[in-house]
Amino acid sequence: MSDTVQAADTRLPEDFQIDIAVQSSDWPEEAVLAGICQRAIDSTFVCAHLDAQAGSEVSLVFTSDEAIKALNKRWRNKDKPTNVLSFPGSDPDGEIYGPLLGDIIFAYETVCREADEMGIEFSAHLSHLVVHGMLHLFDYDHQENDEAEAMENQERQILAALGISDPYADAPLIADDD
């Protein structure tokens, strides 16, 4: 955990579970992925002031471009791979989410390619995508410019707490109509 996000500040619900499934052998070892993801999720809960029920869980699936392309086509009618997909599992009546927050799925080849293109470390890009996916599970979106601005600002704050540079610094704000 970074110096900015202290363990005492955590807002993670009691008995929070991160379920990891590695479906492609290209990914780093599960323990490495778990460390990156735990840190990013901790920071997301603290910085975004998220609340979830005790015993809540998130499922993280590490797969390939081929597998995520099939999901993207089925659920978003887009016949191409993407870096991350989020499938919320909760639709809270009130302010609290859980117990199943949802599934976040990552495509190895796309994550690697994007990290290389941006000239950043793989772990920094994966951390960003974990944060991005978690925010989607809590109703953040980027379909409209105002939504995109709010979500990107939240991501910047969380990533700064992790010591990760602003991934949007050199990119224009564009809503995701893709």
C-alpha positions as CSV (number, residue, x, y, z in Angstrom):
1,M,0.0,0.0,0.0
2,S,1.4,3.5,-0.8
3,D,2.1,6.0,1.9
4,T,-0.9,8.0,0.7
5,V,-3.4,5.2,1.3
6,Q,-2.9,3.8,4.8
7,A,-4.3,0.5,6.0
8,A,-6.2,2.4,8.8
9,D,-8.0,4.4,6.1
10,T,-9.5,1.4,4.4
11,R,-13.2,1.3,3.6
12,L,-13.2,-2.2,2.4
13,P,-16.1,-4.1,3.9
14,E,-15.5,-6.7,6.5
15,D,-14.5,-10.1,5.0
16,F,-14.2,-8.6,1.5
17,Q,-13.3,-11.3,-1.1
18,I,-11.3,-11.0,-4.3
19,D,-11.8,-14.1,-6.4
20,I,-9.2,-14.5,-9.1
21,A,-9.4,-16.8,-12.2
22,V,-6.5,-16.9,-14.5
23,Q,-7.6,-18.3,-17.9
24,S,-4.6,-17.5,-20.0
25,S,-1.0,-18.8,-19.2
26,D,0.5,-15.5,-20.4
27,W,-0.5,-13.6,-17.3
28,P,1.9,-13.2,-14.3
29,E,1.5,-15.6,-11.4
30,E,-1.8,-15.3,-9.5
31,A,0.0,-14.0,-6.4
32,V,1.5,-11.1,-8.4
33,L,-1.9,-10.3,-9.9
34,A,-3.5,-10.5,-6.4
35,G,-1.0,-8.0,-5.0
36,I,-1.6,-5.5,-7.8
37,C,-5.3,-5.9,-7.7
38,Q,-5.6,-5.7,-3.9
39,R,-3.7,-2.5,-3.8
40,A,-5.7,-0.9,-6.6
41,I,-9.0,-2.0,-5.0
42,D,-8.0,-0.8,-1.5
43,S,-7.2,2.6,-3.0
44,T,-10.4,2.7,-5.0
45,F,-12.5,2.1,-1.9
46,V,-10.7,4.7,0.1
47,C,-10.3,7.5,-2.5
48,A,-13.8,7.1,-4.1
49,H,-15.5,6.7,-0.7
50,L,-17.2,3.5,-1.8
51,D,-19.3,1.3,0.5
52,A,-20.3,-2.3,0.1
53,Q,-22.0,-4.9,2.3
54,A,-19.9,-7.0,4.7
55,G,-18.9,-10.2,3.0
56,S,-19.0,-8.6,-0.5
57,E,-16.9,-10.0,-3.3
58,V,-15.5,-9.1,-6.7
59,S,-14.5,-11.6,-9.4
60,L,-11.4,-10.8,-11.5
61,V,-10.9,-12.9,-14.6
62,F,-7.6,-12.7,-16.5
63,T,-8.1,-14.0,-20.0
64,S,-7.0,-13.5,-23.6
65,D,-8.0,-11.2,-26.4
66,E,-9.9,-14.0,-28.1
67,A,-12.0,-14.7,-25.0
68,I,-12.8,-11.1,-24.3
69,K,-13.6,-10.4,-27.9
70,A,-16.3,-13.1,-27.7
71,L,-17.7,-11.4,-24.5
72,N,-17.5,-8.0,-26.1
73,K,-19.4,-9.2,-29.1
74,R,-22.1,-11.0,-27.1
75,W,-22.7,-8.3,-24.5
76,R,-21.8,-5.1,-26.3
77,N,-22.3,-6.1,-30.0
78,K,-18.6,-5.1,-30.6
79,D,-16.7,-7.7,-32.6
80,K,-13.2,-6.8,-31.3
81,P,-11.1,-7.3,-28.2
82,T,-11.0,-4.6,-25.5
83,N,-8.7,-4.2,-22.4
84,V,-11.3,-4.6,-19.7
85,L,-15.0,-5.4,-19.3
86,S,-17.1,-4.9,-16.2
87,F,-20.3,-6.7,-15.4
88,P,-22.0,-5.3,-12.3
89,G,-23.6,-7.8,-10.0
90,S,-25.4,-5.4,-7.7
91,D,-28.1,-2.9,-8.3
92,P,-28.6,-1.5,-4.8
93,D,-31.9,-0.1,-3.6
94,G,-30.1,2.2,-1.3
95,E,-26.5,3.4,-1.0
96,I,-24.7,0.1,-0.3
97,Y,-23.6,-2.5,-2.8
98,G,-23.1,-6.2,-2.5
99,P,-22.8,-9.0,-1.8
100,L,-21.6,-9.7,-5.4
101,L,-20.2,-6.5,-6.7
102,G,-19.6,-8.1,-10.1
103,D,-17.0,-9.4,-12.6
104,I,-14.1,-7.6,-14.1
105,I,-12.4,-9.3,-17.1
106,F,-9.0,-8.3,-18.5
107,A,-7.4,-9.3,-21.9
108,Y,-3.7,-10.0,-21.6
109,E,-2.6,-9.1,-25.2
110,T,-4.5,-5.7,-25.2
111,V,-3.3,-4.8,-21.7
112,C,0.3,-5.5,-22.7
113,R,0.1,-3.7,-26.1
114,E,-1.5,-0.6,-24.5
115,A,1.2,-0.5,-21.7
116,D,3.9,-0.7,-24.4
117,E,2.3,2.0,-26.6
118,M,2.0,4.3,-23.6
119,G,5.5,3.5,-22.4
120,I,4.3,2.6,-18.9
121,E,4.9,-0.5,-16.7
122,F,2.4,-3.3,-17.2
123,S,1.6,-3.2,-13.4
124,A,0.7,0.5,-13.6
125,H,-1.6,-0.1,-16.6
126,L,-3.2,-3.1,-15.0
127,S,-3.8,-1.1,-11.8
128,H,-5.5,1.6,-13.8
129,L,-7.8,-1.0,-15.4
130,V,-8.6,-2.5,-12.0
131,V,-9.6,1.0,-10.8
132,H,-11.6,1.6,-13.9
133,G,-13.4,-1.7,-13.7
134,M,-14.2,-1.2,-10.0
135,L,-15.6,2.2,-10.6
136,H,-17.9,0.7,-13.3
137,L,-19.2,-1.7,-10.7
138,F,-20.2,1.3,-8.6
139,D,-22.2,3.0,-11.5
140,Y,-19.4,5.2,-12.8
141,D,-19.6,5.5,-16.6
142,H,-18.1,7.3,-19.5
143,Q,-20.8,7.3,-22.2
144,E,-21.3,11.1,-22.1
145,N,-18.6,13.8,-21.8
146,D,-19.7,14.9,-18.3
147,E,-19.7,11.2,-17.1
148,A,-16.3,10.7,-18.7
149,E,-14.9,13.7,-17.0
150,A,-16.2,12.7,-13.5
151,M,-14.9,9.1,-13.9
152,E,-11.5,10.2,-15.2
153,N,-11.1,12.7,-12.4
154,Q,-11.8,9.9,-9.9
155,E,-9.4,7.6,-11.6
156,R,-6.7,10.3,-11.5
157,Q,-7.1,10.8,-7.7
158,I,-7.0,7.0,-7.1
159,L,-4.0,6.5,-9.3
160,A,-2.2,9.4,-7.7
161,A,-2.7,7.8,-4.3
162,L,-1.0,4.7,-5.8
163,G,1.9,6.8,-7.1
164,I,0.8,6.2,-10.7
165,S,1.0,9.0,-13.3
166,D,-2.1,10.5,-14.9
167,P,-3.0,8.2,-17.8
168,Y,-5.1,10.9,-19.4
169,A,-2.5,13.7,-19.2
170,D,-1.8,13.7,-23.0
171,A,-5.2,12.5,-24.2
172,P,-8.2,14.6,-25.0
173,L,-11.5,13.9,-23.1
174,I,-13.7,11.8,-25.3
175,A,-16.9,10.0,-24.3
176,D,-16.9,6.3,-25.0
177,D,-19.5,5.8,-27.7
178,D,-17.5,2.8,-28.9
